[in-house]
Coordinates of C-alpha atoms and ligand atoms in Angstrom, one line a residue:
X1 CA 41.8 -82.7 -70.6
X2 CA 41.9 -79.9 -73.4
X3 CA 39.1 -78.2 -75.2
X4 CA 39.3 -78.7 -78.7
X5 CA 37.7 -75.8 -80.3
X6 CA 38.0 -73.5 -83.0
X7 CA 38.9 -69.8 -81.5
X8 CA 38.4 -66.2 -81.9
X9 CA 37.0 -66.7 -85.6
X10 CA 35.1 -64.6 -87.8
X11 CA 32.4 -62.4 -85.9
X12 CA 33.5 -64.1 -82.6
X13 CA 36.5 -62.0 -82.6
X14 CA 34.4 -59.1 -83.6
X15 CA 32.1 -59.2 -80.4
X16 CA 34.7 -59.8 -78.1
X17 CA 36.9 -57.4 -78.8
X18 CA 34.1 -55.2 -78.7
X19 CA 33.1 -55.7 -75.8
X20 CA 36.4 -55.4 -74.1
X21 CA 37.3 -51.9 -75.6
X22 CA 34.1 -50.6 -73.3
X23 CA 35.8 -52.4 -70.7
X24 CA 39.0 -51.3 -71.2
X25 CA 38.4 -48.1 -70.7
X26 CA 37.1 -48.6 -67.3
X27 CA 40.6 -50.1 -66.7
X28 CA 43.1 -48.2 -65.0
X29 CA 46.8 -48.9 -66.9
X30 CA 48.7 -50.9 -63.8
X31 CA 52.2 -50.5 -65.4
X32 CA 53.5 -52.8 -62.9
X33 CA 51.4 -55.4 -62.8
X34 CA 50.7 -55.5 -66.6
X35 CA 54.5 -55.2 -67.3
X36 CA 57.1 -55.9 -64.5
X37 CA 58.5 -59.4 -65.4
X38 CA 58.2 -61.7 -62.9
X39 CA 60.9 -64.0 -63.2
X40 CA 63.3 -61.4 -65.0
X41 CA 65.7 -59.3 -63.9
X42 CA 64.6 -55.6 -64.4
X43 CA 66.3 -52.2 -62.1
X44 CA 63.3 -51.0 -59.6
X45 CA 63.4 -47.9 -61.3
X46 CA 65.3 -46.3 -64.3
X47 CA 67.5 -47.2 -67.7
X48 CA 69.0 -50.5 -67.0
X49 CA 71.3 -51.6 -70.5
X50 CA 74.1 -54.0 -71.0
X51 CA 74.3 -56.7 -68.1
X52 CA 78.6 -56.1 -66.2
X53 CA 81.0 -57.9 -63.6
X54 CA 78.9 -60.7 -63.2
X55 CA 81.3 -63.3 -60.7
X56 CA 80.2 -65.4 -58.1
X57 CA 81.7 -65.9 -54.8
X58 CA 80.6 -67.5 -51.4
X59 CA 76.9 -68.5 -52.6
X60 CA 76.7 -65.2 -54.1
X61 CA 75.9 -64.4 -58.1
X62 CA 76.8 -60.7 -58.7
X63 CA 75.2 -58.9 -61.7
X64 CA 75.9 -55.5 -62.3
X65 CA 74.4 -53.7 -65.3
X66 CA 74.7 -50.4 -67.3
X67 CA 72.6 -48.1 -65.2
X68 CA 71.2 -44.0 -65.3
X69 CA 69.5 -43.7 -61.9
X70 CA 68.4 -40.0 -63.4
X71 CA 66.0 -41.2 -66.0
X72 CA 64.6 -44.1 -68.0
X73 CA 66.4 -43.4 -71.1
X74 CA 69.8 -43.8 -71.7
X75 CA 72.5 -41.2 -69.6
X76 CA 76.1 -41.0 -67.8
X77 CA 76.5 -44.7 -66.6
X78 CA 76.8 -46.0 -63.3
X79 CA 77.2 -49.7 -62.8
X80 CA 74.1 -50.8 -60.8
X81 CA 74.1 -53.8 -59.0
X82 CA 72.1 -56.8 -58.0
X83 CA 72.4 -60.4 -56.3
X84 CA 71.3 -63.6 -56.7
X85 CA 72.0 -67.3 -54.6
X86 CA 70.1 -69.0 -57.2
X87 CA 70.6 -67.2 -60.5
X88 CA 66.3 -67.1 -60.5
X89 CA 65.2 -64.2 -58.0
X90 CA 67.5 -61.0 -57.3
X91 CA 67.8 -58.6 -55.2
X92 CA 68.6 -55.3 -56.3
X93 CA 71.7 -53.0 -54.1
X94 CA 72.8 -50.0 -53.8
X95 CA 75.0 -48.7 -56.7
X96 CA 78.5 -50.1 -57.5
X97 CA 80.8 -47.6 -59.4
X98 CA 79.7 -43.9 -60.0
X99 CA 80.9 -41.7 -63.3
X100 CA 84.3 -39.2 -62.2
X101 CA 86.3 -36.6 -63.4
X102 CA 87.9 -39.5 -65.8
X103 CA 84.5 -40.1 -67.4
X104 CA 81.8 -42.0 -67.7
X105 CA 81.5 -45.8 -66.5
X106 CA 80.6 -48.2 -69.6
X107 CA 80.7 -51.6 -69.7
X108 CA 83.1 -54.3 -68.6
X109 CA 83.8 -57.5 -66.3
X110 CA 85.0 -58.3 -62.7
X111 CA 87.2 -61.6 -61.2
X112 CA 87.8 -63.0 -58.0
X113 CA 91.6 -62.7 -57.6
X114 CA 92.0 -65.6 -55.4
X115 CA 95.7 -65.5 -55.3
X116 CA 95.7 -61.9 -54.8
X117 CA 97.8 -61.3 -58.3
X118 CA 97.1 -58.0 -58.0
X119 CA 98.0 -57.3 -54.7
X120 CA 95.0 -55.3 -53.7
X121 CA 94.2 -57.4 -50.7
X122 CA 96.5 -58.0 -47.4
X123 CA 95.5 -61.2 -44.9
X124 CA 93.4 -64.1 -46.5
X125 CA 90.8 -61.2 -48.3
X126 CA 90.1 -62.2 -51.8
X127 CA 90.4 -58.9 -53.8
X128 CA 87.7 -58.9 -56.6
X129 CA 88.8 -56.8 -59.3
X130 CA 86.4 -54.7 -62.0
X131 CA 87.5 -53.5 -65.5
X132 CA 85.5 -51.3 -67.1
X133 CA 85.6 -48.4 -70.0
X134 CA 85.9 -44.9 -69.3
X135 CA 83.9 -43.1 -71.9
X136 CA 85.1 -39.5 -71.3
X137 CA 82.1 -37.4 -72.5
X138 CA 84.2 -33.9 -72.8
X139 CA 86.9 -35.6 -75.1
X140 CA 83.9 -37.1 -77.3
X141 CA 82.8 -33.0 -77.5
X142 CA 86.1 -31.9 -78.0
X143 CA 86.2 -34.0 -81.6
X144 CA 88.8 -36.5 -79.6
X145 CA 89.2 -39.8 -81.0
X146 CA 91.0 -41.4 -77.7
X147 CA 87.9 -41.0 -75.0
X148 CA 87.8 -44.6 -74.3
X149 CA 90.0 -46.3 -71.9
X150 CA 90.1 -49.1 -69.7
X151 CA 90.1 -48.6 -65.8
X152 CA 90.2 -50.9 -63.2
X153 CA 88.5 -50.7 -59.6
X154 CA 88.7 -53.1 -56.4
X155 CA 86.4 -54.1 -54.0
X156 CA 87.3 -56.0 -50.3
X157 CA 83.9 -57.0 -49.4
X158 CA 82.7 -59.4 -52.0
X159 CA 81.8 -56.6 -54.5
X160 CA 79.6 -54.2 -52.1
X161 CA 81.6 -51.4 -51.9
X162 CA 84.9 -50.4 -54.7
X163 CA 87.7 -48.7 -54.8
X164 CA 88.5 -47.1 -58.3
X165 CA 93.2 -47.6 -59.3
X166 CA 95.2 -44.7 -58.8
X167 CA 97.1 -45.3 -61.8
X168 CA 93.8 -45.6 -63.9
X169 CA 93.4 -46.0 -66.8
X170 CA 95.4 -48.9 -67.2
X171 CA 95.2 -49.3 -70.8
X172 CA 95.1 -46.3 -72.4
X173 CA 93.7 -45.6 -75.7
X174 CA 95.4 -46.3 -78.9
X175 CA 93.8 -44.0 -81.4
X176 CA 91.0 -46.1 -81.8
X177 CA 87.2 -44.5 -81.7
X178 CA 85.0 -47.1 -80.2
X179 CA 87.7 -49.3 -77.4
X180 CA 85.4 -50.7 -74.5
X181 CA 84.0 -53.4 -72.9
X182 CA 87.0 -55.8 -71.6
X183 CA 86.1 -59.1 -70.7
X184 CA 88.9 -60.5 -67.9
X185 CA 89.2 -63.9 -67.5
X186 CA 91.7 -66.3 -65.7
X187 CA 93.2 -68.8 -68.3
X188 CA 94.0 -71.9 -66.7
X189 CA 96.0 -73.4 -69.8
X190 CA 98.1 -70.5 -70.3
X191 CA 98.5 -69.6 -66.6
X192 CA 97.7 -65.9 -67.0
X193 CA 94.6 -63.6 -67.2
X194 CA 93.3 -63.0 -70.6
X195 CA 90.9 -59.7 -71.3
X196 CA 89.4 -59.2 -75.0
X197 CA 87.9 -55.6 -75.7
X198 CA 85.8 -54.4 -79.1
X199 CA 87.5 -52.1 -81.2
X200 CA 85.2 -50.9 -83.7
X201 CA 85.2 -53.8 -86.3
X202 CA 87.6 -56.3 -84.1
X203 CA 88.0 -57.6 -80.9
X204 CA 91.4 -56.9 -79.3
X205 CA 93.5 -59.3 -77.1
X206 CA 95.6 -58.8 -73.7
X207 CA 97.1 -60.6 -71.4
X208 CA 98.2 -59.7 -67.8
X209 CA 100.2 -61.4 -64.8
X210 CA 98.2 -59.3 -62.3
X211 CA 95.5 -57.5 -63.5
X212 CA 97.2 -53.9 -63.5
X213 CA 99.3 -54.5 -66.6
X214 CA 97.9 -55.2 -69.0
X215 CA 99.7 -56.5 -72.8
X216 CA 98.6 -56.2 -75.4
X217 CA 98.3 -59.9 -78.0
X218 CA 96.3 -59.8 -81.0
X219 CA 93.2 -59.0 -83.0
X220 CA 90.5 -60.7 -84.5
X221 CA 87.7 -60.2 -86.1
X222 CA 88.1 -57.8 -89.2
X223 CA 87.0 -59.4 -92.1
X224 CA 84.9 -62.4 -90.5
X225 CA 81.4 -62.5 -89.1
X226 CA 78.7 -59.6 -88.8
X227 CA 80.1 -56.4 -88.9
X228 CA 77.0 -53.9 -90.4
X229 CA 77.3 -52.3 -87.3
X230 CA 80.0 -52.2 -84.7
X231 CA 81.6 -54.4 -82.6
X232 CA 80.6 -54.6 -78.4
X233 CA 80.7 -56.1 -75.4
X234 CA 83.1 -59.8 -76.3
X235 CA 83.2 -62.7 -74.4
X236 CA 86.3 -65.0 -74.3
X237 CA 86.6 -68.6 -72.7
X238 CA 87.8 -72.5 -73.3
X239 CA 85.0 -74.8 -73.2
X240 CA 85.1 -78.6 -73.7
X241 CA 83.0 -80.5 -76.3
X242 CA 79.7 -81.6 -74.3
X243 CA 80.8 -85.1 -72.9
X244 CA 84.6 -85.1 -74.5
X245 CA 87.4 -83.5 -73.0
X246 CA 88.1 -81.7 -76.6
X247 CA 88.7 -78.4 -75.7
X248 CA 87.6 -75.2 -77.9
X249 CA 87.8 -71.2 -77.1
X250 CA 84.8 -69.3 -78.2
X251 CA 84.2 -65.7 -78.7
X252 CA 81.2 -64.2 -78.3
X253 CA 80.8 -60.6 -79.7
X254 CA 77.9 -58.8 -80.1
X255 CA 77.3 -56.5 -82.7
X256 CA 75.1 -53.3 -82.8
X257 CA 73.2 -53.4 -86.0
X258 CA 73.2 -56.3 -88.1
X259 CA 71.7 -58.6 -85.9
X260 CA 69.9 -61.5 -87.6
X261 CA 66.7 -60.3 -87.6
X262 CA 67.8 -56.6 -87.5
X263 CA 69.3 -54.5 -85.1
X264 CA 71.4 -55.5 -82.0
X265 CA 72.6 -59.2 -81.9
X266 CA 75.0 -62.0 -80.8
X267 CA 77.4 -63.8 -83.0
X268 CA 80.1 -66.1 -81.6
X269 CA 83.3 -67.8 -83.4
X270 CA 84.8 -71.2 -82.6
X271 CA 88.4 -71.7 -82.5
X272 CA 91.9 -72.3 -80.7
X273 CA 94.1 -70.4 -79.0
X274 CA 97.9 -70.6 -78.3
X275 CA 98.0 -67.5 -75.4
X276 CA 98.2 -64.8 -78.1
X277 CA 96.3 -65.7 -80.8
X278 CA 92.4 -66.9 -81.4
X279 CA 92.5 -68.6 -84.7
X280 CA 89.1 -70.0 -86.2
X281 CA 88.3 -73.1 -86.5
X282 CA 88.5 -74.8 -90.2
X283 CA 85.2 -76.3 -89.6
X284 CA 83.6 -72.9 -88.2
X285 CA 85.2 -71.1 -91.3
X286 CA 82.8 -73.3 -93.4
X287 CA 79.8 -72.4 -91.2
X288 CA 80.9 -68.8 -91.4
X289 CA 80.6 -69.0 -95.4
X290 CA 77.3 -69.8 -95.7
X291 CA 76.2 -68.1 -92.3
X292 CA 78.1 -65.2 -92.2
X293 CA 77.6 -65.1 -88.5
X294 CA 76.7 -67.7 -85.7
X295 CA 74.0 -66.4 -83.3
X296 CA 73.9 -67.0 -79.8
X297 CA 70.0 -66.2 -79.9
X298 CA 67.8 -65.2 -83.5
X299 CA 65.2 -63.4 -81.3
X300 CA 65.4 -59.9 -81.5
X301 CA 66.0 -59.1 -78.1
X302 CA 69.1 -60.7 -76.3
X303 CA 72.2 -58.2 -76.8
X304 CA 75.7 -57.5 -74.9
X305 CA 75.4 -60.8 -73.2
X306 CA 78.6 -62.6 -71.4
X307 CA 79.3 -65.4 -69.1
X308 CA 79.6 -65.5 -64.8
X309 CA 83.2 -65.8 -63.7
X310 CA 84.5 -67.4 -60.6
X311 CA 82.1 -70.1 -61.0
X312 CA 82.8 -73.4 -58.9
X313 CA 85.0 -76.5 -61.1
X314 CA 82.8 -78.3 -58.8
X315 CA 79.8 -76.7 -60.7
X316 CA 81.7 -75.9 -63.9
X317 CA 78.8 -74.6 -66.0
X318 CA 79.4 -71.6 -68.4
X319 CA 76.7 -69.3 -67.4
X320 CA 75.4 -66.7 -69.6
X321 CA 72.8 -63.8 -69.3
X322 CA 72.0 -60.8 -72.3
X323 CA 69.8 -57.7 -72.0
X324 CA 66.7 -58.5 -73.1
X325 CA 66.7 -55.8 -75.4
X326 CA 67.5 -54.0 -78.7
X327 CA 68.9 -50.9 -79.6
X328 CA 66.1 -50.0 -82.5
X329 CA 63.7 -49.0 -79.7
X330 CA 65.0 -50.1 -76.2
X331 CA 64.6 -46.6 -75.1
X332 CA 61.0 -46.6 -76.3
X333 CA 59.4 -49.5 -74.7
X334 CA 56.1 -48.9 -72.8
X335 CA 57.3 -48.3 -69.2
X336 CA 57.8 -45.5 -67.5
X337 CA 59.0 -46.4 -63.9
X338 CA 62.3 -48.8 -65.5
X339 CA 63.5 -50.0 -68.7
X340 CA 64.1 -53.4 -69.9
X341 CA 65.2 -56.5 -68.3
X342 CA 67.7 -59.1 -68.5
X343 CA 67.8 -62.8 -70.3
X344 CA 67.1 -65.6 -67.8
X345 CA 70.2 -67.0 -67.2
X346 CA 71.4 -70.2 -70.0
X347 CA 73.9 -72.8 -69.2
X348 CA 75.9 -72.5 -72.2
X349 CA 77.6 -76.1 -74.0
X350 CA 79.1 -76.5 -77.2
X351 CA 78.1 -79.5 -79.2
X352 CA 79.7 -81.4 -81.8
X353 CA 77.5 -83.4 -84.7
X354 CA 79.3 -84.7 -88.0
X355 CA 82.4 -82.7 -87.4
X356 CA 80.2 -79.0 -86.9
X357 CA 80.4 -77.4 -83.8
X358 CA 77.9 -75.3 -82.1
X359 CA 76.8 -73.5 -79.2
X360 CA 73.6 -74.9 -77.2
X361 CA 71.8 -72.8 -74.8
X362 CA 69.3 -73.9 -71.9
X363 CA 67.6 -72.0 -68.9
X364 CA 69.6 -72.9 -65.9
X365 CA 68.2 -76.0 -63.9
X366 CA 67.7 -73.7 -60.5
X367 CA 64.6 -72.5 -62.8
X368 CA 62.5 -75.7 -61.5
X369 CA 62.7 -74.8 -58.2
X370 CA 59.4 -72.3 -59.2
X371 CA 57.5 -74.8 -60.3
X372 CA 54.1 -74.6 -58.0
X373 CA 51.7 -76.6 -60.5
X374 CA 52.4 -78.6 -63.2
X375 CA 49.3 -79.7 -66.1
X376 CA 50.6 -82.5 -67.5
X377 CA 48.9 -82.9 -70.6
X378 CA 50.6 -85.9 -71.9
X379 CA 50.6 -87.3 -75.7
X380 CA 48.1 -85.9 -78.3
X381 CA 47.2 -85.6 -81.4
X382 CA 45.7 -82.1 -82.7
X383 CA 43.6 -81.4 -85.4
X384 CA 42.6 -78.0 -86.5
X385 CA 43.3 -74.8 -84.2
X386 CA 43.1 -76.0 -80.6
X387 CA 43.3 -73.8 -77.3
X388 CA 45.3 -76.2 -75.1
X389 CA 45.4 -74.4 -71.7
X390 CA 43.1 -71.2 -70.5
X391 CA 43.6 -68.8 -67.7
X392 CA 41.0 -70.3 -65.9
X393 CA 44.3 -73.4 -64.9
X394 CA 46.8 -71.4 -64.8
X395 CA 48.7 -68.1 -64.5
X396 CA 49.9 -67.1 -67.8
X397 CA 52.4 -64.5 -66.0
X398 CA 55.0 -67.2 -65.9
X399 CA 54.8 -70.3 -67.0
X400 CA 57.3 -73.3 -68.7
X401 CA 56.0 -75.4 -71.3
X402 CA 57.8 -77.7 -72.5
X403 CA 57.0 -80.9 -74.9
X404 CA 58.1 -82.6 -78.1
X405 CA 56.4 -83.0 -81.8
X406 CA 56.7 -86.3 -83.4
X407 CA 56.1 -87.4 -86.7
X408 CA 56.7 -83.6 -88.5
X409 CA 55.1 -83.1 -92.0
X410 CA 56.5 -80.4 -94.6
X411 CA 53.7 -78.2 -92.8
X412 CA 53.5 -75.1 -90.7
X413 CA 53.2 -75.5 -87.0
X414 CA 52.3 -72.6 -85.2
X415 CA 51.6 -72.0 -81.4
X416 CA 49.9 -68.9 -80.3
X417 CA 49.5 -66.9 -76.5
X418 CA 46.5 -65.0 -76.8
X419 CA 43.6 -62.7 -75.0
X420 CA 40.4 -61.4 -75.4
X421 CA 41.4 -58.0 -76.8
X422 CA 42.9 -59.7 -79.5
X423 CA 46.9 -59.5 -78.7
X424 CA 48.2 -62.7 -79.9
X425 CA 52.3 -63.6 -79.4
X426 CA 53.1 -66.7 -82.2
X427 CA 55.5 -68.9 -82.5
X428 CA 56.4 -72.6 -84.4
X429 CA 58.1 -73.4 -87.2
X430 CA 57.6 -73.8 -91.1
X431 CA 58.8 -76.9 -92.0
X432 CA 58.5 -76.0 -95.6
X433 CA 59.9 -73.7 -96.0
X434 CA 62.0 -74.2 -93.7
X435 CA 62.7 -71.5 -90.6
X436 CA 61.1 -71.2 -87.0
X437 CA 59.6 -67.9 -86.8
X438 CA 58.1 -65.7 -84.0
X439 CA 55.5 -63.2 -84.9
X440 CA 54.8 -60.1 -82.2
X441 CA 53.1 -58.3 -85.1
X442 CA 49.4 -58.2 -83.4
X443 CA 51.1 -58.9 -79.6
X444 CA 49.6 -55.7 -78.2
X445 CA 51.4 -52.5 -78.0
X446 CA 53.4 -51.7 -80.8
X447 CA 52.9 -47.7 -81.3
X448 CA 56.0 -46.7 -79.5
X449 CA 58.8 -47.8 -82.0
X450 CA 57.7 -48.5 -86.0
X451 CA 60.8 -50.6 -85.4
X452 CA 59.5 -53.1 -82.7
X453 CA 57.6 -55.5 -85.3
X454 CA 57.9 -54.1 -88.9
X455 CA 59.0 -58.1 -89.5
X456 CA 58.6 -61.8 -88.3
X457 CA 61.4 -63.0 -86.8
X458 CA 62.9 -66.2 -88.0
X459 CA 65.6 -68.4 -87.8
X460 CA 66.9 -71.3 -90.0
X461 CA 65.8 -74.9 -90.2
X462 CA 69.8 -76.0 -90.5
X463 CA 68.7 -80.0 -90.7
X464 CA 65.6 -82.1 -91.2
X465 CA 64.2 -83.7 -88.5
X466 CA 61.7 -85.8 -88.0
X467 CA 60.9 -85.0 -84.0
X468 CA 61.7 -81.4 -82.5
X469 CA 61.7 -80.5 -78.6
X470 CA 60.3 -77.5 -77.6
X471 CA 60.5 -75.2 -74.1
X472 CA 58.9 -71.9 -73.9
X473 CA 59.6 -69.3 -70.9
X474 CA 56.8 -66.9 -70.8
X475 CA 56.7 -64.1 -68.4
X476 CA 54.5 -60.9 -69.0
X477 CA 56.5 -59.4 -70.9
X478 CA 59.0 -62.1 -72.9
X479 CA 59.0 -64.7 -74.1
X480 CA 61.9 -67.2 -74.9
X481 CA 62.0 -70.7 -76.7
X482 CA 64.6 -73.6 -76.9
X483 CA 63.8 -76.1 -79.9
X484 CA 66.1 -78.9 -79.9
X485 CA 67.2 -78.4 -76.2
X486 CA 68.6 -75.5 -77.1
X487 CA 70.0 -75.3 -80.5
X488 CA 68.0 -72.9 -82.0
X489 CA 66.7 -69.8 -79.9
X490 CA 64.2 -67.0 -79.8
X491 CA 64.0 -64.2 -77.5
X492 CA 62.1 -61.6 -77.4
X493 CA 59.6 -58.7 -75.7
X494 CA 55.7 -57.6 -76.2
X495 CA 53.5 -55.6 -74.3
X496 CA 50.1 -57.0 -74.6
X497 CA 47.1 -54.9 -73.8
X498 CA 45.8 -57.5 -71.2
X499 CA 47.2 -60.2 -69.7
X500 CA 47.6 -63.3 -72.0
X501 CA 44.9 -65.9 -71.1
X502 CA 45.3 -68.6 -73.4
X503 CA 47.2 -71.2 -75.4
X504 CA 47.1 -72.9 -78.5
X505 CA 48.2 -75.1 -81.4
X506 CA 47.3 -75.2 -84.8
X507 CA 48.8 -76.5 -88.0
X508 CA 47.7 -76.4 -92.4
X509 CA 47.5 -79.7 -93.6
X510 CA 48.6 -82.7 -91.1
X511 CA 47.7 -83.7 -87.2
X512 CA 50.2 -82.0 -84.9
X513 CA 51.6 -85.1 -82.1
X514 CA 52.6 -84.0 -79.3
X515 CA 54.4 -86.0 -77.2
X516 CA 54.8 -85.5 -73.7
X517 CA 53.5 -82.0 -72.7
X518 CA 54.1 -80.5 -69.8
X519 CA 53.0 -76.7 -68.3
X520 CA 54.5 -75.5 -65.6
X521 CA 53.1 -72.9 -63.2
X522 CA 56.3 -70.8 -61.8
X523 CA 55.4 -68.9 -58.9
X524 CA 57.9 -66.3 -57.3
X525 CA 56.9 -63.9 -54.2
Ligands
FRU601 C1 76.4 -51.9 -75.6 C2 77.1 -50.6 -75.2 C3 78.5 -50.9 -74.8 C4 78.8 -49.7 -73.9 C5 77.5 -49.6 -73.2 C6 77.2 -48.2 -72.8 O1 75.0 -51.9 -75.4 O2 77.0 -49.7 -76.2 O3 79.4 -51.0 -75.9 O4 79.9 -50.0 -73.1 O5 76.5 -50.1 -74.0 O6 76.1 -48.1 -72.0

């Protein structure tokens, strides 16, 4: 059962929100409880950036991350690290790889050398091997050009403790300003480990026979895609076409400015590769023209993100995990203990409809292992605004809706998270104009950054449809949504005043049918 009513109109707005500034301030700020994610990933304390390394071995995800231990503002990184058996709930370590004399330690990738390529391991031990950039902070003072390179560093015991190569760096730099963040992967087709690194306005290619030396291939990248801001953290991998055994490489490169709804963002590219070169594909070139980038996420806040290595064949999922963040203001954010959090983690596919290809993106399955309550709300139809779930069911601190709409008009849909104090998170689509949108405009705390929500965020309506599916992660602090099980999606962070305490629909002209609803209480310890 739902109440069908109209909300928060008119005077009733007025006299609420009255009433809860007297009790607001009675209310002592609880950063934690108001803020700390629940089901995210965020340091215990501290700047926490780009996520690094991620492998898995022996029932083991590893996630390290960009990481100043000193302050909650950006610093001289340190790769912190965390661990996870079911890519939900982590648990936070001690820290991986320090800055040294050589600089500091930006962002990069880690393998399991299984067949100890690299010889770093004697007996049966599987070295796992790190590469990461030196960013040398007194050459960047100096007026140097060359103060990135690429070290590697080893670790015998699954990735607790490393040991940083004597002969680092093992790719020097070639006179290029900006050279970091190599991605290493093994390459099953071409027998060899492949790393791609950002240079500025390409990504750069290299293979290696074991993991020390390192050749260079090709670039990519120049002319093509996003590039209002530079190049970062790539991603580099063959996938097969969802249910074919076509296979495609993908490259995934974020980019710092630019992003589709400004500032930091995620484009990928879809192509083939013969061991040296990535060439695009013809049908991706088209996209690309009328695009000008493909983005892994439209939200505003899903940046630097790459894919697990080392993960089963048995499994065989492409997992994938951002910072939940943006460059415009990620320093500015409302919390004073730690700064920002990670992505939940998405299975990644690529699909293929009348000859396009595209990238889908889903919360990883382990996610309903959370679910503690579920309100099934079933098939309705809505007319006028309609609250469809209140505080007084359910937890609004993490929760997984998911339904479908049938029967879509040229009309605006539009969901809203709300509470008392008049914070309200929107989301839906305008099927008339044709874009989903999500509005944080009037979501709570917005003072911090004049770059947080100057806009709506919105994303393209690429094809009609008649029916859309819809899933919606909210935690206190995020929110991300999956329309067409994953086609489309929206990422990003508010900080309401108050805990959000209700939920509901709304469209202009027509009913909205809902089909199927389901709301899912997560609960985590
Ligand atoms: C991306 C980035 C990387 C760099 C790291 C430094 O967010 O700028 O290019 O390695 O952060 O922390």
């Amino acid at each position: 059962m739902f109440i069908s009513l109209i909300l928060l109109t008119g005077c009733k707005v007025k006299q609420v929100a009255e009433s809860m500034v007297l009790e607001q301030n009675k209310l002592i700020f609880n950063e934690e409880e108001l803020y700390r994610p629940k089901f995210h990933f965020t340091p215990k304390q501290n700047w926490m950036n780009d996520p690094n390394g991620m492998f898995y071995l022996n029932g083991n995800y590893h996630l390290f991350f960009q990481y100043y231990p000193d302050s909650t503002v950006w610093g001289p990184m340190h790769w912190g690290h965390a661990i996870s058996t079911d890519l939900v709930t982590w648990k936070e370590q001690s820290i991986a790889l320090f800055p040294d004399e050589k600089g500091y330690i930006f962002s990069g990738s880690a393998v399991v050398d299984i067949n100890n390529t690299s010889g770093f391991a004697g007996g049966s031990k599987k070295p796992v091997i790190a590469m990461f950039t030196y960013h040398n902070p007194k050459l960047e003072k100096e007026g140097k050009i060359e103060y990135q390179s690429q070290g590697i560093a080893y670790s015998l015991d699954e990735g607790m403790t490393w040991t940083k190569y004597v002969g680092n760096p093992v790719i020097k730099n070639p006179g290029t300003k900006d050279f970091r963040d190599p991605k290493m992967s093994w390459d099953p087709i071409h027998n060899q480990w492949n790393m791609v690194l950002a240079a500025g306005d390409k990504s750069m290619f290299y293979n290696s026979k074991n993991l020390k030396d390192w050749k260079y291939l090709s670039t990519f990248g120049k002319d093509i895609g996003s590039h209002r801001g530079i190049w970062e953290c790539p991603d580099f991998f063959p996938i097969s076409v969802d249910g074919t055994n076509e296979i495609k490489w993908i490259l995934i490169q974020s980019v710092v400015a630019g992003g589709p709804n400004g500032g930091t963002g995620t484009q990928y590219f879809i192509g083939d590769f013969d061991g040296k070169i990535f060439t695009l594909d013809t049908t991706f070139k088209k996209e690309l023209k009328a695009e000008k980038a493909m983005w892994i996420d439209f939200g505003r806040d899903n940046y630097a993100g790459v894919t697990w290595s080392n993960i089963p064949a048995t499994d065989g999922r492409k997992l994938f995990l951002g910072w939940m963040s943006n460059w415009e203001y990620a320093e500015k954010v409302p919390t004073n203990k730690w700064r920002s959090s990670m992505t939940i983690v998405r299975e990644l596919k690529l699909i293929k409809n009348e000859n396009q290809y595209r990238i889908v993106s889903q919360p990883v399955k382990e996610i309903n292992n959370y679910i503690s309550k579920s309100i099934k709300k079933g098939d309705f139809i809505i007319e006028g605004e309609t609250v469809l779930v209140t505080k007084s069911e359910l937890d609004f601190s993490s929760l997984d809706i998911r339904f479908k709409i049938k029967n879509i008009q040229k009309d605006i849909y539009t969901f809203s998270f709300f509470n008392a104090v008049g914070d309200s998170l929107k989301f839906g689509f305008n099927n008339k104009e044709k874009f989903f949108f999500l509005d944080r405009t009037k979501s709570g705390n917005l003072s911090f950054s004049d770059r947080f929500a100057p806009i709506i965020s919105i994303a393209p309506i690429k094809e009609e449809f008649k029916n859309i599916d819809i899933r919606v992660l909210l935690d206190k602090t995020s929110i991300e949504i999956f329309y067409n099980n994953g086609k489309t999606v929206m990422t990003e962070i508010f900080f309401p005043q108050k805990p959000i305490e209700a939920f509901s629909a709304k469209s202009e002209n027509f009913n909205v049918e809902i089909v199927g609803m389901t709301i899912h209480q997560l609960k985590f310890d």
